[in-house]
């Protein structure tokens, strides 16, 4: 029997005959997904797009399985970090699958993060393989006492203490990833720590912090870029204030200010060059006249008279 080539996906009979699917994305502006959907629809496919918060469902229907597979692959390339599953796959299941596939162990640094994750991960059958549900971290009395001792004197407020707690639990338990959070009046600051540093995102309470924390963990486990608005923080350094402000997903048109026209750039550079030349000329005139600019015309006239050859002269 010939061995299968590594990395080659062998489709099942159902996948070979499939002409419709639902793709699930998280953490991308709905406008970007709608723009991609319009491009696919232009090729003759039926496309529906629905968004709720940061999650977007994209339903595709094609005439042939090959057409559907082509569209699926194009979307996977365009939304490699945001596309987490198909069909009925939940974000919690996708996060557990990512942790298990990449052999990453997860713990929580505090009870608040545990409350966000445990109710969603307990429904996933194999979650206990990658998540301790607090048994070996914040819920253990000895571990909790050590965490409290290490973070009690941390200055900078609750967010700084949560960051230090994430780092401490990673060292105490020896896992790959740790989650933490700070619940405030109208938002929640989320932390996903690795051994090198921590991702930080502030999410409004109306924007499903638990789902955002799952998505941050999924991307961290897979080594994928985090969603825009998620920041990287080094341990032991102050958290910038802008990290602690809730930001929603930006629309494509709002993601960055429009660039000024190229002609405006060229005109600005030309004016700057002319200004530099004028300043250089003024400095040279000041040096040549010894600070007496009124004598400059006479100096230039005498310089020209001495340097130019007279009538009838020959160059040797």
PDB file of C-alpha atoms in Angstrom:
ATOM      1  CA  UNK A   1       0.000   0.000   0.000  1.00  0.00           C
ATOM      2  CA  UNK A   2       1.367   3.400  -0.971  1.00  0.00           C
ATOM      3  CA  UNK A   3       1.699   5.834   1.957  1.00  0.00           C
ATOM      4  CA  UNK A   4      -0.360   9.006   1.830  1.00  0.00           C
ATOM      5  CA  UNK A   5       1.533  12.193   1.120  1.00  0.00           C
ATOM      6  CA  UNK A   6       1.889  14.426   4.134  1.00  0.00           C
ATOM      7  CA  UNK A   7      -0.413  17.429   4.194  1.00  0.00           C
ATOM      8  CA  UNK A   8      -2.759  16.099   1.478  1.00  0.00           C
ATOM      9  CA  UNK A   9      -6.423  16.188   2.462  1.00  0.00           C
ATOM     10  CA  UNK A  10      -8.425  13.152   1.342  1.00  0.00           C
ATOM     11  CA  UNK A  11     -12.056  14.142   0.942  1.00  0.00           C
ATOM     12  CA  UNK A  12     -14.840  11.915   2.180  1.00  0.00           C
ATOM     13  CA  UNK A  13     -17.730  10.953  -0.085  1.00  0.00           C
ATOM     14  CA  UNK A  14     -19.914  13.604   1.553  1.00  0.00           C
ATOM     15  CA  UNK A  15     -17.287  16.303   0.978  1.00  0.00           C
ATOM     16  CA  UNK A  16     -16.841  15.252  -2.650  1.00  0.00           C
ATOM     17  CA  UNK A  17     -20.539  15.754  -3.338  1.00  0.00           C
ATOM     18  CA  UNK A  18     -21.054  18.796  -1.112  1.00  0.00           C
ATOM     19  CA  UNK A  19     -22.338  21.909  -2.846  1.00  0.00           C
ATOM     20  CA  UNK A  20     -23.188  24.041   0.221  1.00  0.00           C
ATOM     21  CA  UNK A  21     -21.464  24.943   3.483  1.00  0.00           C
ATOM     22  CA  UNK A  22     -21.493  27.479   6.303  1.00  0.00           C
ATOM     23  CA  UNK A  23     -18.192  29.085   7.335  1.00  0.00           C
ATOM     24  CA  UNK A  24     -17.793  30.679  10.758  1.00  0.00           C
ATOM     25  CA  UNK A  25     -15.507  33.656  11.377  1.00  0.00           C
ATOM     26  CA  UNK A  26     -14.680  35.679  14.474  1.00  0.00           C
ATOM     27  CA  UNK A  27     -12.893  38.967  14.978  1.00  0.00           C
ATOM     28  CA  UNK A  28     -13.140  40.442  11.500  1.00  0.00           C
ATOM     29  CA  UNK A  29     -15.284  43.412  10.430  1.00  0.00           C
ATOM     30  CA  UNK A  30     -18.522  42.330   8.799  1.00  0.00           C
ATOM     31  CA  UNK A  31     -17.875  44.754   5.951  1.00  0.00           C
ATOM     32  CA  UNK A  32     -14.718  42.854   4.984  1.00  0.00           C
ATOM     33  CA  UNK A  33     -16.643  39.573   4.884  1.00  0.00           C
ATOM     34  CA  UNK A  34     -19.458  41.138   2.841  1.00  0.00           C
ATOM     35  CA  UNK A  35     -16.912  42.459   0.367  1.00  0.00           C
ATOM     36  CA  UNK A  36     -15.459  38.973  -0.048  1.00  0.00           C
ATOM     37  CA  UNK A  37     -18.976  37.549  -0.356  1.00  0.00           C
ATOM     38  CA  UNK A  38     -19.779  39.962  -3.184  1.00  0.00           C
ATOM     39  CA  UNK A  39     -16.692  38.829  -5.078  1.00  0.00           C
ATOM     40  CA  UNK A  40     -17.779  35.200  -4.734  1.00  0.00           C
ATOM     41  CA  UNK A  41     -21.344  35.993  -5.750  1.00  0.00           C
ATOM     42  CA  UNK A  42     -20.016  37.652  -8.893  1.00  0.00           C
ATOM     43  CA  UNK A  43     -18.727  34.224  -9.956  1.00  0.00           C
ATOM     44  CA  UNK A  44     -22.242  32.773  -9.938  1.00  0.00           C
ATOM     45  CA  UNK A  45     -22.525  31.391  -6.389  1.00  0.00           C
ATOM     46  CA  UNK A  46     -25.316  32.017  -3.890  1.00  0.00           C
ATOM     47  CA  UNK A  47     -23.899  33.711  -0.786  1.00  0.00           C
ATOM     48  CA  UNK A  48     -25.509  34.842   2.472  1.00  0.00           C
ATOM     49  CA  UNK A  49     -23.721  36.740   5.236  1.00  0.00           C
ATOM     50  CA  UNK A  50     -24.980  37.273   8.788  1.00  0.00           C
ATOM     51  CA  UNK A  51     -23.157  38.912  11.687  1.00  0.00           C
ATOM     52  CA  UNK A  52     -23.774  39.099  15.389  1.00  0.00           C
ATOM     53  CA  UNK A  53     -21.224  41.019  17.375  1.00  0.00           C
ATOM     54  CA  UNK A  54     -17.752  39.935  16.321  1.00  0.00           C
ATOM     55  CA  UNK A  55     -18.953  36.642  14.830  1.00  0.00           C
ATOM     56  CA  UNK A  56     -19.968  36.276  11.185  1.00  0.00           C
ATOM     57  CA  UNK A  57     -21.566  33.316   9.410  1.00  0.00           C
ATOM     58  CA  UNK A  58     -21.049  32.943   5.686  1.00  0.00           C
ATOM     59  CA  UNK A  59     -23.324  30.504   3.830  1.00  0.00           C
ATOM     60  CA  UNK A  60     -22.149  29.351   0.402  1.00  0.00           C
ATOM     61  CA  UNK A  61     -24.045  27.396  -2.233  1.00  0.00           C
ATOM     62  CA  UNK A  62     -22.463  26.345  -5.520  1.00  0.00           C
ATOM     63  CA  UNK A  63     -23.536  24.404  -8.580  1.00  0.00           C
ATOM     64  CA  UNK A  64     -20.658  21.921  -8.316  1.00  0.00           C
ATOM     65  CA  UNK A  65     -18.423  20.636  -5.472  1.00  0.00           C
ATOM     66  CA  UNK A  66     -15.366  21.943  -7.311  1.00  0.00           C
ATOM     67  CA  UNK A  67     -16.789  25.454  -7.393  1.00  0.00           C
ATOM     68  CA  UNK A  68     -17.562  25.289  -3.674  1.00  0.00           C
ATOM     69  CA  UNK A  69     -14.091  23.998  -2.824  1.00  0.00           C
ATOM     70  CA  UNK A  70     -12.485  26.799  -4.840  1.00  0.00           C
ATOM     71  CA  UNK A  71     -14.480  29.427  -2.953  1.00  0.00           C
ATOM     72  CA  UNK A  72     -13.754  27.773   0.405  1.00  0.00           C
ATOM     73  CA  UNK A  73     -10.008  27.771  -0.234  1.00  0.00           C
ATOM     74  CA  UNK A  74     -10.065  31.414  -1.345  1.00  0.00           C
ATOM     75  CA  UNK A  75     -11.809  32.422   1.881  1.00  0.00           C
ATOM     76  CA  UNK A  76      -9.421  30.326   3.953  1.00  0.00           C
ATOM     77  CA  UNK A  77      -6.492  32.193   2.427  1.00  0.00           C
ATOM     78  CA  UNK A  78      -8.096  35.602   2.895  1.00  0.00           C
ATOM     79  CA  UNK A  79      -9.319  34.991   6.456  1.00  0.00           C
ATOM     80  CA  UNK A  80      -6.719  32.539   7.716  1.00  0.00           C
ATOM     81  CA  UNK A  81      -6.768  33.849  11.284  1.00  0.00           C
ATOM     82  CA  UNK A  82     -10.474  34.678  11.538  1.00  0.00           C
ATOM     83  CA  UNK A  83     -11.999  31.518  10.035  1.00  0.00           C
ATOM     84  CA  UNK A  84     -12.348  29.069  12.915  1.00  0.00           C
ATOM     85  CA  UNK A  85     -14.782  26.403  11.719  1.00  0.00           C
ATOM     86  CA  UNK A  86     -17.621  25.188   9.546  1.00  0.00           C
ATOM     87  CA  UNK A  87     -21.182  24.042  10.057  1.00  0.00           C
ATOM     88  CA  UNK A  88     -22.167  23.720  13.723  1.00  0.00           C
ATOM     89  CA  UNK A  89     -18.627  24.090  15.111  1.00  0.00           C
ATOM     90  CA  UNK A  90     -18.597  26.400  18.126  1.00  0.00           C
ATOM     91  CA  UNK A  91     -15.794  28.752  19.026  1.00  0.00           C
ATOM     92  CA  UNK A  92     -15.259  26.783  22.254  1.00  0.00           C
ATOM     93  CA  UNK A  93     -14.833  23.546  20.300  1.00  0.00           C
ATOM     94  CA  UNK A  94     -12.462  25.226  17.853  1.00  0.00           C
ATOM     95  CA  UNK A  95     -10.379  26.558  20.755  1.00  0.00           C
ATOM     96  CA  UNK A  96     -10.102  23.123  22.377  1.00  0.00           C
ATOM     97  CA  UNK A  97      -9.219  21.591  19.024  1.00  0.00           C
ATOM     98  CA  UNK A  98      -6.459  24.197  18.518  1.00  0.00           C
ATOM     99  CA  UNK A  99      -5.033  23.595  21.996  1.00  0.00           C
ATOM    100  CA  UNK A 100      -5.056  19.820  21.510  1.00  0.00           C
ATOM    101  CA  UNK A 101      -3.626  19.929  17.984  1.00  0.00           C
ATOM    102  CA  UNK A 102      -0.713  22.133  19.034  1.00  0.00           C
ATOM    103  CA  UNK A 103      -0.236  20.403  22.401  1.00  0.00           C
ATOM    104  CA  UNK A 104      -0.842  23.518  24.483  1.00  0.00           C
ATOM    105  CA  UNK A 105      -2.002  23.343  28.103  1.00  0.00           C
ATOM    106  CA  UNK A 106      -4.186  26.108  29.504  1.00  0.00           C
ATOM    107  CA  UNK A 107      -4.891  27.351  33.023  1.00  0.00           C
ATOM    108  CA  UNK A 108      -6.673  30.385  34.465  1.00  0.00           C
ATOM    109  CA  UNK A 109      -4.955  32.866  36.739  1.00  0.00           C
ATOM    110  CA  UNK A 110      -8.119  34.000  38.514  1.00  0.00           C
ATOM    111  CA  UNK A 111     -11.703  32.995  39.184  1.00  0.00           C
ATOM    112  CA  UNK A 112     -13.108  35.671  36.874  1.00  0.00           C
ATOM    113  CA  UNK A 113     -11.355  34.177  33.844  1.00  0.00           C
ATOM    114  CA  UNK A 114     -12.370  30.718  34.993  1.00  0.00           C
ATOM    115  CA  UNK A 115     -16.018  31.779  35.082  1.00  0.00           C
ATOM    116  CA  UNK A 116     -15.795  33.034  31.508  1.00  0.00           C
ATOM    117  CA  UNK A 117     -14.242  29.833  30.177  1.00  0.00           C
ATOM    118  CA  UNK A 118     -15.504  26.934  32.250  1.00  0.00           C
ATOM    119  CA  UNK A 119     -19.193  27.183  31.365  1.00  0.00           C
ATOM    120  CA  UNK A 120     -18.331  27.087  27.657  1.00  0.00           C
ATOM    121  CA  UNK A 121     -15.521  24.538  27.724  1.00  0.00           C
ATOM    122  CA  UNK A 122     -17.316  22.035  29.959  1.00  0.00           C
ATOM    123  CA  UNK A 123     -19.606  21.166  27.027  1.00  0.00           C
ATOM    124  CA  UNK A 124     -16.623  20.111  24.885  1.00  0.00           C
ATOM    125  CA  UNK A 125     -15.882  16.425  25.407  1.00  0.00           C
ATOM    126  CA  UNK A 126     -12.058  16.525  25.343  1.00  0.00           C
ATOM    127  CA  UNK A 127     -11.566  19.871  27.080  1.00  0.00           C
ATOM    128  CA  UNK A 128     -10.122  18.253  30.209  1.00  0.00           C
ATOM    129  CA  UNK A 129      -7.104  17.160  28.160  1.00  0.00           C
ATOM    130  CA  UNK A 130      -5.976  20.765  27.685  1.00  0.00           C
ATOM    131  CA  UNK A 131      -7.721  22.699  30.501  1.00  0.00           C
ATOM    132  CA  UNK A 132      -7.566  22.018  34.241  1.00  0.00           C
ATOM    133  CA  UNK A 133     -10.870  23.776  35.114  1.00  0.00           C
ATOM    134  CA  UNK A 134      -9.043  25.454  37.991  1.00  0.00           C
ATOM    135  CA  UNK A 135      -8.066  22.239  39.767  1.00  0.00           C
ATOM    136  CA  UNK A 136      -4.325  22.881  39.475  1.00  0.00           C
ATOM    137  CA  UNK A 137      -4.378  26.684  39.326  1.00  0.00           C
ATOM    138  CA  UNK A 138      -6.561  29.376  40.913  1.00  0.00           C
ATOM    139  CA  UNK A 139      -8.996  26.911  42.573  1.00  0.00           C
ATOM    140  CA  UNK A 140      -6.192  25.103  44.403  1.00  0.00           C
ATOM    141  CA  UNK A 141      -5.684  26.656  47.842  1.00  0.00           C
ATOM    142  CA  UNK A 142      -1.890  26.339  47.830  1.00  0.00           C
ATOM    143  CA  UNK A 143      -1.519  27.736  44.326  1.00  0.00           C
ATOM    144  CA  UNK A 144      -3.933  30.554  45.078  1.00  0.00           C
ATOM    145  CA  UNK A 145      -2.008  31.490  48.228  1.00  0.00           C
ATOM    146  CA  UNK A 146       1.247  31.622  46.269  1.00  0.00           C
ATOM    147  CA  UNK A 147      -0.364  33.739  43.541  1.00  0.00           C
ATOM    148  CA  UNK A 148      -1.727  36.159  46.119  1.00  0.00           C
ATOM    149  CA  UNK A 149       1.696  36.448  47.748  1.00  0.00           C
ATOM    150  CA  UNK A 150       3.427  37.180  44.429  1.00  0.00           C
ATOM    151  CA  UNK A 151       0.957  39.824  43.285  1.00  0.00           C
ATOM    152  CA  UNK A 152      -0.038  41.498  46.557  1.00  0.00           C
ATOM    153  CA  UNK A 153       2.622  44.213  46.312  1.00  0.00           C
ATOM    154  CA  UNK A 154       2.347  44.873  42.581  1.00  0.00           C
ATOM    155  CA  UNK A 155       1.755  48.547  41.833  1.00  0.00           C
ATOM    156  CA  UNK A 156      -0.291  49.953  38.985  1.00  0.00           C
ATOM    157  CA  UNK A 157      -3.805  48.874  39.841  1.00  0.00           C
ATOM    158  CA  UNK A 158      -5.922  45.780  39.084  1.00  0.00           C
ATOM    159  CA  UNK A 159      -4.729  45.422  35.469  1.00  0.00           C
ATOM    160  CA  UNK A 160      -1.061  45.376  36.492  1.00  0.00           C
ATOM    161  CA  UNK A 161      -1.850  42.835  39.207  1.00  0.00           C
ATOM    162  CA  UNK A 162      -3.709  40.628  36.719  1.00  0.00           C
ATOM    163  CA  UNK A 163      -0.748  40.736  34.320  1.00  0.00           C
ATOM    164  CA  UNK A 164       1.653  39.748  37.117  1.00  0.00           C
ATOM    165  CA  UNK A 165      -0.733  36.986  38.171  1.00  0.00           C
ATOM    166  CA  UNK A 166      -0.788  35.533  34.646  1.00  0.00           C
ATOM    167  CA  UNK A 167       3.002  35.418  34.580  1.00  0.00           C
ATOM    168  CA  UNK A 168       3.132  33.891  38.067  1.00  0.00           C
ATOM    169  CA  UNK A 169       0.670  31.087  37.322  1.00  0.00           C
ATOM    170  CA  UNK A 170       2.614  30.123  34.195  1.00  0.00           C
ATOM    171  CA  UNK A 171       5.764  29.733  36.273  1.00  0.00           C
ATOM    172  CA  UNK A 172       4.058  27.918  39.140  1.00  0.00           C
ATOM    173  CA  UNK A 173       2.068  25.429  37.087  1.00  0.00           C
ATOM    174  CA  UNK A 174       4.366  25.181  34.064  1.00  0.00           C
ATOM    175  CA  UNK A 175       1.708  25.386  31.340  1.00  0.00           C
ATOM    176  CA  UNK A 176       1.924  26.986  27.917  1.00  0.00           C
ATOM    177  CA  UNK A 177      -0.921  29.501  28.147  1.00  0.00           C
ATOM    178  CA  UNK A 178      -2.745  31.267  30.955  1.00  0.00           C
ATOM    179  CA  UNK A 179      -5.909  33.364  30.894  1.00  0.00           C
ATOM    180  CA  UNK A 180      -6.835  36.213  33.212  1.00  0.00           C
ATOM    181  CA  UNK A 181      -9.273  39.086  33.316  1.00  0.00           C
ATOM    182  CA  UNK A 182     -10.270  42.216  35.205  1.00  0.00           C
ATOM    183  CA  UNK A 183     -13.989  42.930  35.359  1.00  0.00           C
ATOM    184  CA  UNK A 184     -14.890  46.614  35.504  1.00  0.00           C
ATOM    185  CA  UNK A 185     -18.113  48.620  35.460  1.00  0.00           C
ATOM    186  CA  UNK A 186     -18.803  48.452  31.717  1.00  0.00           C
ATOM    187  CA  UNK A 187     -15.975  46.413  30.217  1.00  0.00           C
ATOM    188  CA  UNK A 188     -13.560  43.562  30.855  1.00  0.00           C
ATOM    189  CA  UNK A 189      -9.793  43.525  30.346  1.00  0.00           C
ATOM    190  CA  UNK A 190      -8.724  40.148  28.957  1.00  0.00           C
ATOM    191  CA  UNK A 191      -5.247  38.622  29.273  1.00  0.00           C
ATOM    192  CA  UNK A 192      -3.809  35.624  27.420  1.00  0.00           C
ATOM    193  CA  UNK A 193      -0.275  35.017  28.579  1.00  0.00           C
ATOM    194  CA  UNK A 194       2.535  32.942  27.120  1.00  0.00           C
ATOM    195  CA  UNK A 195       6.012  32.521  28.548  1.00  0.00           C
ATOM    196  CA  UNK A 196       7.368  35.478  26.544  1.00  0.00           C
ATOM    197  CA  UNK A 197       4.589  37.999  27.101  1.00  0.00           C
ATOM    198  CA  UNK A 198       0.867  38.598  27.173  1.00  0.00           C
ATOM    199  CA  UNK A 199      -1.888  39.636  24.773  1.00  0.00           C
ATOM    200  CA  UNK A 200      -4.254  42.257  26.189  1.00  0.00           C
ATOM    201  CA  UNK A 201      -7.660  43.292  24.936  1.00  0.00           C
ATOM    202  CA  UNK A 202     -10.365  45.411  26.565  1.00  0.00           C
ATOM    203  CA  UNK A 203     -13.875  44.369  25.550  1.00  0.00           C
ATOM    204  CA  UNK A 204     -17.194  46.035  26.345  1.00  0.00           C
ATOM    205  CA  UNK A 205     -19.472  43.799  28.404  1.00  0.00           C
ATOM    206  CA  UNK A 206     -22.050  43.969  25.595  1.00  0.00           C
ATOM    207  CA  UNK A 207     -19.479  42.505  23.175  1.00  0.00           C
ATOM    208  CA  UNK A 208     -19.259  38.978  24.687  1.00  0.00           C
ATOM    209  CA  UNK A 209     -15.907  38.959  26.568  1.00  0.00           C
ATOM    210  CA  UNK A 210     -16.033  35.156  26.913  1.00  0.00           C
ATOM    211  CA  UNK A 211     -16.059  34.694  23.133  1.00  0.00           C
ATOM    212  CA  UNK A 212     -13.225  37.156  22.717  1.00  0.00           C
ATOM    213  CA  UNK A 213     -11.173  35.307  25.309  1.00  0.00           C
ATOM    214  CA  UNK A 214     -11.775  32.006  23.491  1.00  0.00           C
ATOM    215  CA  UNK A 215     -10.736  33.552  20.188  1.00  0.00           C
ATOM    216  CA  UNK A 216      -7.572  35.019  21.708  1.00  0.00           C
ATOM    217  CA  UNK A 217      -6.676  31.578  23.098  1.00  0.00           C
ATOM    218  CA  UNK A 218      -7.393  29.856  19.781  1.00  0.00           C
ATOM    219  CA  UNK A 219      -5.153  32.223  17.862  1.00  0.00           C
ATOM    220  CA  UNK A 220      -2.408  32.023  20.489  1.00  0.00           C
ATOM    221  CA  UNK A 221      -2.448  28.220  20.374  1.00  0.00           C
ATOM    222  CA  UNK A 222      -2.232  28.187  16.565  1.00  0.00           C
ATOM    223  CA  UNK A 223       0.352  30.953  16.346  1.00  0.00           C
ATOM    224  CA  UNK A 224      -2.042  33.151  14.347  1.00  0.00           C
ATOM    225  CA  UNK A 225      -2.117  36.957  14.461  1.00  0.00           C
ATOM    226  CA  UNK A 226      -4.522  38.388  17.007  1.00  0.00           C
ATOM    227  CA  UNK A 227      -7.472  40.529  15.938  1.00  0.00           C
ATOM    228  CA  UNK A 228      -6.924  44.241  15.420  1.00  0.00           C
ATOM    229  CA  UNK A 229      -7.202  45.994  18.758  1.00  0.00           C
ATOM    230  CA  UNK A 230      -5.455  43.222  20.691  1.00  0.00           C
ATOM    231  CA  UNK A 231      -2.091  44.416  22.024  1.00  0.00           C
ATOM    232  CA  UNK A 232       1.122  42.687  23.050  1.00  0.00           C
ATOM    233  CA  UNK A 233       2.443  43.439  26.530  1.00  0.00           C
ATOM    234  CA  UNK A 234       5.786  42.465  28.057  1.00  0.00           C
ATOM    235  CA  UNK A 235       5.850  41.303  31.634  1.00  0.00           C
ATOM    236  CA  UNK A 236       7.159  43.716  34.213  1.00  0.00           C
ATOM    237  CA  UNK A 237       6.405  46.830  32.141  1.00  0.00           C
ATOM    238  CA  UNK A 238       3.577  49.329  32.717  1.00  0.00           C
ATOM    239  CA  UNK A 239       0.458  48.712  30.654  1.00  0.00           C
ATOM    240  CA  UNK A 240      -0.164  51.676  28.310  1.00  0.00           C
ATOM    241  CA  UNK A 241      -3.486  53.407  29.053  1.00  0.00           C
ATOM    242  CA  UNK A 242      -4.740  52.859  25.493  1.00  0.00           C
ATOM    243  CA  UNK A 243      -4.604  49.102  26.066  1.00  0.00           C
ATOM    244  CA  UNK A 244      -7.289  49.523  28.725  1.00  0.00           C
ATOM    245  CA  UNK A 245      -9.874  51.207  26.492  1.00  0.00           C
ATOM    246  CA  UNK A 246     -12.539  49.118  24.777  1.00  0.00           C
ATOM    247  CA  UNK A 247     -12.376  49.261  20.986  1.00  0.00           C
ATOM    248  CA  UNK A 248     -14.921  47.703  18.671  1.00  0.00           C
ATOM    249  CA  UNK A 249     -14.105  46.202  15.304  1.00  0.00           C
ATOM    250  CA  UNK A 250     -13.301  48.880  12.750  1.00  0.00           C
ATOM    251  CA  UNK A 251     -14.996  48.943   9.403  1.00  0.00           C
ATOM    252  CA  UNK A 252     -12.737  48.524   6.373  1.00  0.00           C
ATOM    253  CA  UNK A 253     -13.181  52.196   5.458  1.00  0.00           C
ATOM    254  CA  UNK A 254     -12.327  53.245   9.024  1.00  0.00           C
ATOM    255  CA  UNK A 255      -9.342  50.957   9.532  1.00  0.00           C
ATOM    256  CA  UNK A 256      -6.850  53.602   8.409  1.00  0.00           C
ATOM    257  CA  UNK A 257      -7.112  57.204   7.234  1.00  0.00           C
ATOM    258  CA  UNK A 258      -7.097  57.698   3.511  1.00  0.00           C
ATOM    259  CA  UNK A 259      -3.686  58.486   2.063  1.00  0.00           C
ATOM    260  CA  UNK A 260      -3.315  62.001   0.590  1.00  0.00           C
ATOM    261  CA  UNK A 261      -2.974  62.210  -3.181  1.00  0.00           C
ATOM    262  CA  UNK A 262       0.464  61.593  -4.595  1.00  0.00           C
ATOM    263  CA  UNK A 263       0.606  65.112  -6.103  1.00  0.00           C
ATOM    264  CA  UNK A 264       0.240  66.608  -2.648  1.00  0.00           C
ATOM    265  CA  UNK A 265       3.215  64.547  -1.452  1.00  0.00           C
ATOM    266  CA  UNK A 266       5.365  65.754  -4.383  1.00  0.00           C
ATOM    267  CA  UNK A 267       4.386  69.403  -3.853  1.00  0.00           C
ATOM    268  CA  UNK A 268       5.200  69.171  -0.166  1.00  0.00           C
ATOM    269  CA  UNK A 269       8.621  67.672  -0.898  1.00  0.00           C
ATOM    270  CA  UNK A 270       9.364  70.342  -3.528  1.00  0.00           C
ATOM    271  CA  UNK A 271       8.482  73.171  -1.155  1.00  0.00           C
ATOM    272  CA  UNK A 272      10.649  71.626   1.533  1.00  0.00           C
ATOM    273  CA  UNK A 273      13.573  71.361  -0.907  1.00  0.00           C
ATOM    274  CA  UNK A 274      13.186  75.015  -1.950  1.00  0.00           C
ATOM    275  CA  UNK A 275      13.095  76.082   1.689  1.00  0.00           C
ATOM    276  CA  UNK A 276      16.307  74.184   2.400  1.00  0.00           C
ATOM    277  CA  UNK A 277      18.005  75.804  -0.618  1.00  0.00           C
ATOM    278  CA  UNK A 278      16.954  79.285   0.505  1.00  0.00           C
ATOM    279  CA  UNK A 279      18.245  78.664   4.014  1.00  0.00           C
ATOM    280  CA  UNK A 280      21.521  77.298   2.665  1.00  0.00           C
ATOM    281  CA  UNK A 281      21.925  80.336   0.396  1.00  0.00           C
ATOM    282  CA  UNK A 282      21.211  82.747   3.248  1.00  0.00           C
ATOM    283  CA  UNK A 283      23.770  81.003   5.449  1.00  0.00           C
ATOM    284  CA  UNK A 284      26.416  81.164   2.700  1.00  0.00           C
ATOM    285  CA  UNK A 285      25.735  84.878   2.108  1.00  0.00           C
ATOM    286  CA  UNK A 286      26.002  85.631   5.809  1.00  0.00           C
ATOM    287  CA  UNK A 287      29.342  83.795   6.001  1.00  0.00           C
ATOM    288  CA  UNK A 288      30.741  85.427   2.826  1.00  0.00           C
ATOM    289  CA  UNK A 289      29.845  88.996   3.826  1.00  0.00           C
ATOM    290  CA  UNK A 290      30.768  88.596   7.480  1.00  0.00           C
ATOM    291  CA  UNK A 291      27.213  89.305   8.518  1.00  0.00           C
ATOM    292  CA  UNK A 292      26.791  92.459   6.340  1.00  0.00           C
ATOM    293  CA  UNK A 293      24.187  91.306   3.795  1.00  0.00           C
ATOM    294  CA  UNK A 294      23.897  94.829   2.342  1.00  0.00           C
ATOM    295  CA  UNK A 295      27.400  94.420   0.895  1.00  0.00           C
ATOM    296  CA  UNK A 296      26.497  91.212  -0.943  1.00  0.00           C
ATOM    297  CA  UNK A 297      25.759  92.784  -4.388  1.00  0.00           C
ATOM    298  CA  UNK A 298      29.115  94.597  -4.421  1.00  0.00           C
ATOM    299  CA  UNK A 299      30.916  91.429  -3.336  1.00  0.00           C
ATOM    300  CA  UNK A 300      29.307  89.432  -6.130  1.00  0.00           C
ATOM    301  CA  UNK A 301      30.103  92.110  -8.707  1.00  0.00           C
ATOM    302  CA  UNK A 302      33.776  92.273  -7.745  1.00  0.00           C
ATOM    303  CA  UNK A 303      33.965  88.475  -7.699  1.00  0.00           C
ATOM    304  CA  UNK A 304      32.631  88.304 -11.248  1.00  0.00           C
ATOM    305  CA  UNK A 305      34.981  90.976 -12.517  1.00  0.00           C
ATOM    306  CA  UNK A 306      38.073  89.257 -11.109  1.00  0.00           C
ATOM    307  CA  UNK A 307      37.211  85.768 -12.240  1.00  0.00           C
ATOM    308  CA  UNK A 308      36.012  86.291 -15.818  1.00  0.00           C
ATOM    309  CA  UNK A 309      38.655  86.586 -18.639  1.00  0.00           C
ATOM    310  CA  UNK A 310      39.052  90.075 -20.209  1.00  0.00           C
ATOM    311  CA  UNK A 311      38.592  90.820 -23.898  1.00  0.00           C
ATOM    312  CA  UNK A 312      41.508  89.585 -25.953  1.00  0.00           C
ATOM    313  CA  UNK A 313      42.834  87.265 -23.287  1.00  0.00           C
ATOM    314  CA  UNK A 314      43.801  83.718 -24.178  1.00  0.00           C
ATOM    315  CA  UNK A 315      43.457  80.630 -22.023  1.00  0.00           C
ATOM    316  CA  UNK A 316      46.734  78.750 -21.561  1.00  0.00           C
TER     317      UNK A 316
END
